[in-house]
XYZ file of C-alpha atoms in Angstrom:
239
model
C 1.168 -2.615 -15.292
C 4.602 -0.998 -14.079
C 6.115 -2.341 -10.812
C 9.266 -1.243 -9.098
C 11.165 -1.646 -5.675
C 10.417 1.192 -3.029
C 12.757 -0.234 -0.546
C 14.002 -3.800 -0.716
C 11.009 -5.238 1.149
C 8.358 -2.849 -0.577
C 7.176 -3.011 -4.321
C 4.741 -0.588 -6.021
C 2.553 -2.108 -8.510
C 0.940 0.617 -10.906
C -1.892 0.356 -13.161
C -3.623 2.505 -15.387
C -5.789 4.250 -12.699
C -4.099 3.720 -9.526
C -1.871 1.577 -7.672
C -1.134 -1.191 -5.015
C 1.552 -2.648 -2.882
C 3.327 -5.706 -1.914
C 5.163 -6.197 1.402
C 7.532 -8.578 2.430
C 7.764 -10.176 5.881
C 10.598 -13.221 6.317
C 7.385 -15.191 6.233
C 5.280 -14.208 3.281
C 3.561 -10.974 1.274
C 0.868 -8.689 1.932
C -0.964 -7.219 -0.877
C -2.074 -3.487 -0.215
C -5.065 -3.121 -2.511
C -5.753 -4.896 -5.706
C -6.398 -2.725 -8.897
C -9.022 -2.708 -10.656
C -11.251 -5.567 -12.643
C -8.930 -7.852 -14.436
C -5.851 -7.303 -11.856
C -6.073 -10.426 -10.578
C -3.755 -12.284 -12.917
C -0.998 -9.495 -13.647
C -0.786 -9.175 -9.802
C 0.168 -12.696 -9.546
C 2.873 -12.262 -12.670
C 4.299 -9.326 -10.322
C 4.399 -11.422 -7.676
C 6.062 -14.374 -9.799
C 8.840 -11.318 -11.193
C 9.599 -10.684 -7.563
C 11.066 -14.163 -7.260
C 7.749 -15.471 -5.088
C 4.698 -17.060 -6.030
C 1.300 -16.044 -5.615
C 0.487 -18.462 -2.576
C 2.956 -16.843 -0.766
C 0.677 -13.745 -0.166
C -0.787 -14.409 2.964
C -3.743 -11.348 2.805
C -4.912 -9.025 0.849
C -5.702 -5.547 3.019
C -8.208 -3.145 0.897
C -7.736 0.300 2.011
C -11.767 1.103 0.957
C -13.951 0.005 -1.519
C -13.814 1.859 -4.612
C -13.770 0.047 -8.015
C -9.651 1.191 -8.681
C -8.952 -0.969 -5.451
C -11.135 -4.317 -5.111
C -11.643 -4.998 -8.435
C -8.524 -7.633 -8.412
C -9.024 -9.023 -5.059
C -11.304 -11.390 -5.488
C -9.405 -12.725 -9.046
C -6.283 -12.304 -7.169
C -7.296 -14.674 -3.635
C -8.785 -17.186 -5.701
C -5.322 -17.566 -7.265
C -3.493 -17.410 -4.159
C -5.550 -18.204 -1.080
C -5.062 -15.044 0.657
C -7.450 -13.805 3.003
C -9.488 -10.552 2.121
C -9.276 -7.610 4.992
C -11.585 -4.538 5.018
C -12.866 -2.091 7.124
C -16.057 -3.044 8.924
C -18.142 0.146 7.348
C -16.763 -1.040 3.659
C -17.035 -4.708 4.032
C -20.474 -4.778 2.344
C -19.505 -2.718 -0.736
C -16.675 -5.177 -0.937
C -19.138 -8.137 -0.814
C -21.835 -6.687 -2.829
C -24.009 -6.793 -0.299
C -24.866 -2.939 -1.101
C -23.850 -0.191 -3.410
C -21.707 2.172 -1.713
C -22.394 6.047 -1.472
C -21.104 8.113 -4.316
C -18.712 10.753 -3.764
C -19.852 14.712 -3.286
C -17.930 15.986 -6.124
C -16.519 19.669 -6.271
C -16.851 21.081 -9.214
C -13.799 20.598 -10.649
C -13.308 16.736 -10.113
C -16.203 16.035 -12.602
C -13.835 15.879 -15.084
C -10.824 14.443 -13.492
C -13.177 11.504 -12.495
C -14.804 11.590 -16.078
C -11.000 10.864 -17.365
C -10.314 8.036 -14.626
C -13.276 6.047 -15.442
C -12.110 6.219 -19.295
C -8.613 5.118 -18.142
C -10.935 2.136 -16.378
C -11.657 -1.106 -17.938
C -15.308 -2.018 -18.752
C -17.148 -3.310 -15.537
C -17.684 -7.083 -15.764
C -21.890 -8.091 -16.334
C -21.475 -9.642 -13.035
C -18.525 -7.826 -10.582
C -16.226 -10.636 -9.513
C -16.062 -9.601 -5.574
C -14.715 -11.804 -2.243
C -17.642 -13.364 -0.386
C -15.638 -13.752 2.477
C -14.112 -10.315 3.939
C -12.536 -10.235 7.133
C -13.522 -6.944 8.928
C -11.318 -4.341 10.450
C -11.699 -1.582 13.047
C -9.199 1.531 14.041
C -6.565 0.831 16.327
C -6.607 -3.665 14.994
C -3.150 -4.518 14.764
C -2.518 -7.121 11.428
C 0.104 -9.896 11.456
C 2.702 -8.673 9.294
C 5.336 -5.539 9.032
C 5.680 -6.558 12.681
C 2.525 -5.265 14.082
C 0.647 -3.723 11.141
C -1.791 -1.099 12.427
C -5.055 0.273 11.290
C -5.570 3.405 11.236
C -9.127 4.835 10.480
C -8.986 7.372 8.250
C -12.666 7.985 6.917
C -14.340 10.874 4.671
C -12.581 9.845 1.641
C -15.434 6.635 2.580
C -16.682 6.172 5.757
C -14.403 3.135 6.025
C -11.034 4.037 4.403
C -8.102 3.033 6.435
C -4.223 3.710 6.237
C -2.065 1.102 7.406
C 1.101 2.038 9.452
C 4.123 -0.207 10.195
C 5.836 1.758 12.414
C 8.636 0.036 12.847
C 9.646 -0.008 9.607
C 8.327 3.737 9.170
C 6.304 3.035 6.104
C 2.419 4.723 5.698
C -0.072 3.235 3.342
C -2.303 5.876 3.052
C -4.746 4.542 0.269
C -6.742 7.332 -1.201
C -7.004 9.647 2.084
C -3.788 11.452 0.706
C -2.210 11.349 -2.921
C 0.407 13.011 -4.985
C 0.013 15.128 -7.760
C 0.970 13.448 -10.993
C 2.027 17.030 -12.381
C 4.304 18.376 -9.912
C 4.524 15.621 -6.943
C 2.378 17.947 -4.597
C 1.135 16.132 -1.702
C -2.922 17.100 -1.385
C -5.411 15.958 -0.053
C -7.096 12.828 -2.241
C -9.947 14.048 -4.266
C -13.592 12.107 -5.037
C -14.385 12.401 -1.487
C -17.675 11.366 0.278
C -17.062 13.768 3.339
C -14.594 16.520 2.596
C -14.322 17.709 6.317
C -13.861 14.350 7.776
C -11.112 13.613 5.511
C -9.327 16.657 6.082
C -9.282 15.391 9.644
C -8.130 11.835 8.212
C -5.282 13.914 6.232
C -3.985 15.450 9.802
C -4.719 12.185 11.887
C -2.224 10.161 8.625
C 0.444 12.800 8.705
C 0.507 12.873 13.009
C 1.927 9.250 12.553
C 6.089 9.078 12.644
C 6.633 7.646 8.743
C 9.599 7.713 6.813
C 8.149 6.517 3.462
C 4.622 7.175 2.864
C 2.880 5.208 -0.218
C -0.285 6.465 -1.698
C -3.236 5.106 -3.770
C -2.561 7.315 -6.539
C 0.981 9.134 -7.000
C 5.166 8.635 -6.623
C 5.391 7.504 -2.455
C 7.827 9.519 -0.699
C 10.690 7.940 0.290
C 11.980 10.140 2.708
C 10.951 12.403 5.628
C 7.345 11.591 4.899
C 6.150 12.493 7.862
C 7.373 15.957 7.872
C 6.572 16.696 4.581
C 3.085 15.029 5.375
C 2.267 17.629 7.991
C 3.680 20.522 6.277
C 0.950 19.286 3.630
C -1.778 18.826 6.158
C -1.335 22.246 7.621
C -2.548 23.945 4.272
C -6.239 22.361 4.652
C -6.958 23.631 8.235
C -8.724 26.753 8.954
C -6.521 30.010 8.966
């Protein structure tokens, strides 16, 4: 796992398929998503190499439910005592409680997603998930980045969320936008369960004032985000 500084109070941590975030308030961490299976611990060394320890992460927010995201959160909360946040429509797929809906693949993401599931490690017999998930709606407001706010962003799942801290201009987007790892294209995220909602999601994400926008997969932007956001979004809506 790579991990770098964003800005000073925003690290990137990247795995093999994917990435997360940490955040830091005066008070404490967030952790935006949590890698996949196994995570857990190298989170918690990230966290140590950031001069904190893991107990100072006060909550983990999951931006849906999909294996590259949760599969470290319940490791990672164990060894820290955060709290688990999710949106309400996710919440059982984070639990087990159900198996979430598949994507509707296009043709050509069969084998993109074919290539991320190599790049994933084998699922544990029995998946290591949170039993206790606190449960998020659009517009809930979260206690750190003074005033986090969800922002439903669904069709990518029916409960993704981005997270916006608006006074810090910073947009967690999850996997409801992404950057190309070829050129650093901003599209829309791929593996989608409803392409037309998230095209929506896309245009309701880039509305939002951000100067730094941070993705589930891809570089973030560091700059002008939300310009370069819409100028992205305009390409997916009818002519």
């Amino acid at each position: 796992m790579d991990a770098f500084d964003v800005t000073p109070r925003l690290r990137l941590l990247r795995f093999p398929v994917g990435q997360a975030y940490l955040w830091r308030d005066d008070d404490g961490l967030t952790l935006i998503d949590a890698g996949a299976p196994g995570a857990g611990r190298p989170i918690a060394d990230a966290v140590r190499a950031w001069g904190h320890t893991p107990e100072d992460v006060r909550r983990i927010v999951l931006t849906h439910f999909h294996e590259d995201h949760v599969g470290g959160a319940a490791e990672f909360a164990r060894l820290s005592g955060a709290e688990v946040y999710a949106h309400r429509l996710d919440a059982p797929f984070v639990r087990g409680e159900a198996q979430g809906p598949p994507p509707v693949y296009e043709d050509w993401e069969r084998p993109l997603h074919a290539q991320a599931l190599a790049q994933l490690p084998d699922p544990p017999p029995e998946p290591d998930l949170p039993s206790v998930v606190r449960e998020l709606a659009d517009g809930d407001t979260l206690g750190f980045g003074d005033g986090a706010l969800v922002v439903g962003a669904p069709g990518h799942t029916d409960g993704s969320i981005g997270v916006h801290l608006s006074r810090h201009g910073v947009l967690f987007t999850g996997d409801a936008i992404a950057a190309s790892p070829v050129d650093g294209q901003i599209v829309l995220g791929v593996f989608n369960l409803d392409r037309a909602r998230a095209v929506a999601s896309f245009a309701r994400l880039a509305a939002l004032e951000s100067e730094v926008a941070c993705f589930g997969h891809g570089d973030p932007l560091t700059e002008n985000a939300g310009d370069m956001l819409r100028t992205a979004a305009a390409a997916y809506q009818p002519a």
